[in-house]
């Protein structure tokens, strides 16, 4: 019997939670080791003598002392697993603690208090909570960013198309007609004067010359402004592409039916300004009927845009012949897209490094383009390869997709 009691008391003494027995007045009759170590900081911080649990409780869990005092005669739970938070003041620093209490009344003079320190657990929970919050905020921001980029991208493509239309219309305006009319009228000055009088004749010819000059200036202005708008659109599109690449690393991948033909056409309109500026002759060959593949349109656009840009950038602006040929074809169960340029190409050693992250031969290149192209294409179950017969001999980029 004694052995059993000893065992129990040993278990209680070394239990991993604080255990205390107090009497009706709060005097501590017995307390285990864990209890002593948990309460010690409270006793020191509030300069207590440490003999009365009620005094200690008043600093940890205000109101609990009253609950104990006002509990009825019969035995039972006064508190069951109740959490309490309090602050300890150490050298001016407020330290937050979280304790959890279970209080059981056995008799008027025997109350058992069991308590845990939950501070660390709380901290961990809070940290996890903060992390989850932070993640969802970041995710939310990325979703908003994706939508905005997508919307601006769409608006810019539309804007670009209108600017192109204005440009084409301008090309059809022929200022030479007005010029000829002005010259013709000037040549007929004498006859005109005899018909409608000197003053009116002179005025008419002068007015026509003025209109002609103003028209020329105006047309020049509009042309300049349209070209400028084109450059701005290209610039904004470049920024959007970079931002998209950044966001793409954080967005979940979507695989929807996509039409490569429309992706190629959209990309073409995005690089149109630089092609025109360099006077590169571009041919595009796409069959009328094209199978639809599954993929992420934005990412595939990123790939094709990057390949077109690499070809454009490989062509020397002073070269006499500047060509890019694009070809989309079906070969067995494959959809094959090829971009062939007659730019500077590359030697064998360079060829081996093209897809390495950060590899670039350009002064202001990032070397990220082909690296991300490859991971995008591979995530679409496709392949990408670039070949060249040597430096100065152009390059051929080939992308394949399974149909
Ligand atoms: N069509 C091409 N002709 C010649 N070299 C190319 C071609 N495409 C890519 N390259 C080479 O591959 C390198 C890496 O391309 P990329 O990853 O897109 O990075 P960046 O364009 O920023 O240099 C380029 O710097 C260039 O040397
Ligand atoms: Mg590139």
XYZ file of C-alpha atoms and ligand atoms in Angstrom:
431
model
C 0.000 0.000 0.000
C 2.791 2.344 0.973
C 4.622 1.419 -2.193
C 1.577 2.291 -4.298
C 1.232 5.679 -2.582
C 4.928 6.335 -3.056
C 4.642 5.468 -6.741
C 1.719 7.837 -7.228
C 3.440 10.647 -5.398
C 6.584 10.141 -7.495
C 4.543 10.242 -10.672
C 2.825 13.448 -9.519
C 6.108 15.008 -8.429
C 7.723 14.527 -11.836
C 4.623 14.970 -13.998
C 5.140 17.226 -17.047
C 2.379 19.647 -15.922
C 2.096 21.793 -12.827
C 0.171 20.093 -10.002
C -0.742 21.656 -6.681
C -2.971 20.892 -3.715
C -4.343 23.902 -1.829
C -6.704 24.365 1.113
C -9.840 26.482 1.328
C -7.769 29.621 1.983
C -5.434 29.023 -0.945
C -2.472 27.887 1.151
C -0.288 25.524 -0.847
C -0.135 22.118 0.796
C 1.841 20.392 -1.913
C 3.252 21.305 -5.313
C 5.237 19.279 -7.851
C 8.496 20.314 -9.525
C 6.951 21.503 -12.761
C 4.461 23.624 -10.782
C 7.289 25.293 -8.878
C 9.227 26.105 -12.005
C 6.142 27.468 -13.802
C 5.133 29.733 -10.936
C 8.579 30.932 -9.981
C 8.716 33.769 -12.549
C 5.254 34.981 -11.433
C 6.294 34.937 -7.797
C 9.492 36.877 -8.564
C 7.840 39.355 -10.945
C 5.158 40.279 -8.362
C 7.354 39.901 -5.293
C 5.080 37.316 -3.628
C 6.029 34.961 -0.802
C 4.757 32.020 -2.822
C 2.844 30.223 -0.098
C -0.638 31.157 -1.245
C -2.011 30.064 -4.598
C -4.883 32.565 -4.492
C -2.388 35.448 -4.485
C -0.574 33.926 -7.436
C -3.827 33.283 -9.329
C -4.884 36.917 -8.926
C -1.970 37.850 -11.213
C -2.472 35.065 -13.731
C -6.186 34.450 -13.906
C -8.161 37.233 -12.249
C -11.572 36.094 -11.047
C -10.597 32.451 -10.570
C -9.963 32.894 -6.843
C -13.574 34.039 -6.469
C -14.742 31.013 -8.403
C -12.849 28.703 -6.073
C -14.154 30.493 -2.983
C -17.721 30.547 -4.175
C -17.776 26.918 -5.351
C -20.438 24.887 -3.522
C -19.883 22.220 -0.892
C -19.818 19.228 -3.201
C -16.802 17.925 -5.034
C -16.348 18.590 -8.762
C -14.714 20.670 -11.490
C -14.338 24.380 -10.902
C -12.414 24.918 -14.147
C -11.854 22.495 -16.984
C -8.999 23.316 -19.363
C -9.505 27.093 -19.276
C -6.893 29.230 -21.044
C -5.611 32.451 -19.443
C -3.166 35.000 -20.840
C -1.145 37.389 -18.693
C 1.941 39.585 -18.786
C 5.054 39.355 -16.664
C 7.095 42.473 -16.171
C 10.816 41.797 -16.232
C 13.103 44.810 -16.144
C 10.527 46.948 -17.926
C 9.891 44.331 -20.585
C 6.397 42.853 -20.807
C 6.488 39.148 -21.522
C 3.270 37.483 -22.593
C 2.423 34.038 -21.166
C -0.437 31.654 -21.766
C -1.466 29.148 -19.084
C -4.221 26.606 -19.047
C -6.011 25.595 -15.804
C -8.034 22.674 -14.572
C -9.234 23.017 -10.987
C -10.974 20.208 -9.135
C -12.492 20.452 -5.718
C -12.227 17.238 -3.702
C -13.421 18.731 -0.412
C -13.651 22.146 1.272
C -10.023 21.909 2.274
C -8.604 19.984 -0.649
C -8.498 21.592 -4.047
C -6.316 20.207 -6.830
C -4.931 22.591 -9.454
C -3.437 21.311 -12.671
C -1.795 23.793 -15.068
C 0.190 23.918 -18.321
C 2.285 26.559 -19.989
C 0.921 26.978 -23.533
C 3.097 29.961 -24.438
C 5.341 28.156 -26.910
C 2.465 26.275 -28.460
C 0.589 29.577 -28.874
C 3.606 31.192 -30.491
C 3.913 28.342 -32.946
C 0.198 28.487 -33.720
C 0.394 32.245 -34.228
C 3.413 31.883 -36.469
C 1.603 29.299 -38.601
C -1.476 31.497 -38.670
C 0.584 34.506 -39.759
C 2.287 32.424 -42.415
C -1.038 31.214 -43.805
C -2.346 34.788 -43.805
C 0.762 36.068 -45.503
C 0.583 33.314 -48.123
C -3.020 34.040 -48.931
C -2.309 37.764 -49.149
C 0.571 37.077 -51.552
C -1.583 34.655 -53.553
C -4.326 37.277 -53.695
C -1.873 39.914 -54.866
C -0.582 37.620 -57.591
C -4.074 36.855 -58.782
C -4.847 40.563 -58.978
C -1.534 41.166 -60.741
C -2.289 38.400 -63.267
C -5.703 39.834 -64.017
C -4.363 43.339 -64.414
C -1.536 42.200 -66.697
C -4.003 40.198 -68.731
C -6.415 43.118 -69.058
C -3.730 45.651 -69.909
C -2.235 43.167 -72.386
C -5.568 42.783 -74.140
C -6.195 46.517 -74.199
C -2.715 47.162 -75.601
C -3.144 44.616 -78.403
C -6.381 46.374 -79.374
C -4.765 49.785 -79.124
C -1.847 48.596 -81.259
C -4.220 47.322 -83.923
C -5.944 50.739 -84.158
C -2.641 52.579 -84.377
C -1.640 50.223 -87.175
C -4.853 50.978 -89.001
C -4.207 54.736 -88.757
C -0.710 54.145 -90.050
C -1.970 52.199 -93.059
C -4.558 54.876 -93.824
C -1.825 57.495 -93.632
C 0.207 55.556 -96.167
C -2.691 55.881 -98.574
C -2.894 59.651 -98.252
C -0.993 61.093 -101.189
C 0.145 64.669 -100.538
C 1.560 64.829 -104.080
C -1.981 65.314 -105.463
C -2.490 68.553 -103.576
C 1.014 69.638 -104.482
C 0.265 69.067 -108.193
C -2.981 71.010 -107.948
C -1.146 73.899 -106.257
C 1.487 73.936 -109.001
C -1.126 73.688 -111.706
C -3.042 76.665 -110.311
C 0.161 78.705 -110.033
C 0.945 77.947 -113.670
C -2.524 79.128 -114.653
C -2.212 82.342 -112.609
C -2.484 84.692 -115.589
C -5.586 83.043 -117.035
C -7.154 82.856 -113.606
C -6.561 86.553 -113.007
C -8.167 87.503 -116.317
C -11.185 85.403 -115.413
C -11.833 86.430 -111.792
C -9.653 89.516 -111.394
C -6.109 89.992 -110.118
C -6.925 90.210 -106.424
C -9.087 87.071 -106.316
C -6.748 85.114 -108.594
C -3.692 85.925 -106.448
C -5.582 85.110 -103.253
C -6.791 81.754 -104.571
C -3.313 80.588 -105.609
C -1.801 81.789 -102.320
C -4.506 80.117 -100.275
C -3.964 76.824 -102.089
C -0.201 77.025 -101.481
C -0.881 77.696 -97.784
C -3.248 74.735 -97.482
C -0.668 72.535 -99.208
C 2.095 73.574 -96.791
C -0.119 73.173 -93.725
C -1.248 69.750 -94.933
C 2.354 68.597 -95.298
C 3.254 69.747 -91.780
C 0.121 68.175 -90.330
C 0.716 64.847 -92.060
C 4.291 64.856 -90.847
C 3.138 65.523 -87.280
C 0.576 62.722 -87.368
C 3.121 60.295 -88.822
C 5.635 61.155 -86.114
C 3.043 60.847 -83.382
C 1.773 57.485 -84.674
C 5.335 56.138 -84.822
C 5.890 57.406 -81.296
C 2.694 55.690 -80.126
C 3.904 52.503 -81.739
C 7.166 52.697 -79.844
C 5.327 53.301 -76.599
C 3.077 50.293 -77.203
C 6.139 48.118 -77.853
C 7.724 49.428 -74.696
C 4.618 48.725 -72.586
C 4.389 45.259 -74.114
C 7.993 44.568 -73.167
C 7.280 45.611 -69.600
C 4.169 43.429 -69.529
C 6.153 40.453 -70.815
C 8.723 40.814 -68.079
C 6.023 41.216 -65.430
C 4.197 38.194 -66.826
C 7.333 36.114 -66.568
C 7.647 37.188 -62.971
C 4.028 36.451 -62.130
C 4.112 33.178 -64.092
C 6.529 31.755 -61.559
C 3.883 32.216 -58.891
C 0.636 31.391 -60.575
C -0.951 27.996 -60.787
C -0.729 26.424 -64.166
C -3.815 26.345 -66.277
C -4.246 23.973 -69.189
C -7.040 24.981 -71.516
C -7.583 24.436 -75.237
C -5.432 26.971 -77.069
C -5.050 27.860 -80.701
C -1.413 28.250 -81.716
C -2.344 30.209 -84.815
C -3.939 32.961 -82.760
C -1.011 32.963 -80.327
C 1.415 33.408 -83.227
C -0.678 36.206 -84.732
C -0.888 38.001 -81.392
C 2.852 37.676 -80.866
C 3.457 38.971 -84.391
C 1.450 42.089 -83.677
C 3.484 42.602 -80.517
C 6.847 42.531 -82.325
C 5.556 44.281 -85.447
C 7.155 47.613 -84.588
C 10.667 46.177 -84.168
C 10.340 44.090 -87.347
C 9.318 47.135 -89.281
C 11.972 49.337 -87.758
C 14.673 46.892 -88.868
C 13.001 46.238 -92.229
C 13.033 42.470 -91.708
C 11.066 40.425 -94.215
C 8.862 38.004 -92.301
C 6.955 35.099 -93.795
C 4.375 33.159 -91.834
C 3.076 29.841 -93.024
C 0.200 28.341 -91.035
C -2.168 25.685 -92.452
C -5.839 26.676 -92.565
C -6.992 23.903 -90.275
C -5.014 23.559 -87.085
C -5.546 21.116 -84.250
C -6.133 22.701 -80.867
C -3.669 21.783 -78.144
C -4.087 22.056 -74.376
C -1.968 24.611 -72.630
C -1.525 27.907 -70.897
C -2.020 30.675 -73.433
C -0.102 33.362 -71.543
C 2.908 31.134 -71.024
C 2.939 29.909 -74.604
C 2.795 33.512 -75.770
C 5.777 34.214 -73.567
C 7.709 31.397 -75.310
C 6.854 32.400 -78.860
C 7.429 36.066 -78.162
C 10.837 35.304 -76.748
C 11.825 33.194 -79.752
C 10.658 35.850 -82.203
C 12.612 38.466 -80.260
C 15.747 36.327 -80.211
C 15.560 35.978 -84.001
C 14.961 39.698 -84.469
C 17.864 40.510 -82.170
C 20.156 38.056 -83.995
C 19.761 39.945 -87.251
C 22.237 42.727 -87.862
C 20.395 45.926 -88.756
C 22.946 46.719 -91.497
C 22.706 43.296 -93.192
C 21.577 43.388 -96.802
C 19.215 40.442 -96.491
C 17.095 40.184 -93.353
C 14.573 37.353 -93.144
C 12.571 35.389 -90.604
C 10.426 32.472 -91.749
C 7.840 30.968 -89.448
C 6.255 27.664 -90.177
C 3.575 25.735 -88.317
C 2.950 22.193 -89.508
C 1.550 18.830 -88.511
C 3.999 15.947 -88.629
C 2.464 12.597 -87.655
C 1.022 13.169 -84.170
C 3.101 16.305 -83.621
C 2.454 19.997 -84.039
C 5.732 21.577 -85.118
C 6.493 25.295 -84.968
C 9.715 26.520 -86.553
C 11.324 29.935 -86.662
C 14.212 30.293 -89.093
C 16.262 33.472 -89.219
C 19.300 34.511 -91.236
C 20.861 36.254 -88.259
C 24.312 35.726 -86.788
C 23.666 32.173 -85.557
C 26.157 30.606 -83.149
C 29.051 28.165 -82.904
C 28.912 24.689 -81.379
C 30.206 25.726 -77.945
C 27.568 28.468 -77.625
C 24.900 26.074 -78.840
C 25.483 23.862 -75.818
C 24.815 26.675 -73.368
C 21.769 28.405 -74.845
C 19.290 26.984 -72.348
C 21.402 27.575 -69.268
C 19.794 29.978 -66.842
C 21.486 33.367 -67.191
C 23.444 32.526 -70.362
C 23.465 35.493 -72.729
C 25.764 36.933 -75.385
C 23.937 40.267 -75.401
C 25.158 43.389 -73.654
C 21.769 43.929 -72.027
C 20.440 40.366 -72.159
C 19.059 38.541 -69.143
C 19.711 35.011 -70.340
C 16.435 33.952 -68.747
C 14.372 33.721 -71.914
C 15.304 30.307 -73.280
C 15.637 28.813 -69.833
C 12.056 29.664 -68.973
C 10.927 28.750 -72.531
C 12.232 25.258 -72.010
C 10.517 24.749 -68.661
C 7.230 26.079 -70.085
C 7.440 23.848 -73.164
C 8.364 20.821 -71.072
C 5.436 21.483 -68.759
C 3.331 21.234 -71.950
C 4.877 17.849 -72.781
C 6.699 19.401 -75.702
C 10.286 19.884 -76.859
C 12.339 22.902 -77.887
C 15.661 22.964 -79.755
C 17.775 25.629 -81.452
C 20.331 24.773 -84.110
C 22.779 26.725 -86.193
C 25.243 25.616 -88.839
C 27.775 27.964 -87.349
C 28.430 31.588 -86.611
C 27.105 33.828 -89.376
C 24.810 31.116 -90.712
C 21.464 31.890 -89.079
C 19.498 29.795 -86.604
C 16.524 27.474 -86.560
C 14.299 27.153 -83.499
C 11.967 24.160 -83.398
C 9.160 23.572 -80.915
C 7.046 20.430 -80.965
C 3.799 19.601 -79.183
C 1.999 16.289 -78.972
C -1.456 16.558 -80.474
N 17.918 32.954 -83.055
C 19.103 33.044 -82.442
N 20.237 33.286 -83.138
C 21.432 33.384 -82.525
N 21.609 33.254 -81.193
C 20.533 33.011 -80.443
C 19.220 32.890 -81.000
N 18.352 32.652 -79.996
C 19.074 32.638 -78.870
N 20.374 32.852 -79.107
C 21.481 32.923 -78.120
O 21.001 32.409 -76.900
C 21.268 33.313 -75.846
C 20.253 33.172 -74.759
O 18.958 33.590 -75.178
P 17.876 33.983 -74.098
O 17.817 32.885 -73.078
O 16.620 34.325 -74.798
O 18.501 35.239 -73.359
P 18.757 36.726 -73.896
O 17.879 36.937 -75.097
O 18.415 37.607 -72.752
O 20.225 36.780 -74.234
C 21.292 34.669 -76.525
O 22.049 35.608 -75.808
C 21.924 34.344 -77.854
O 23.327 34.291 -77.752
Mg 15.792 36.300 -75.286
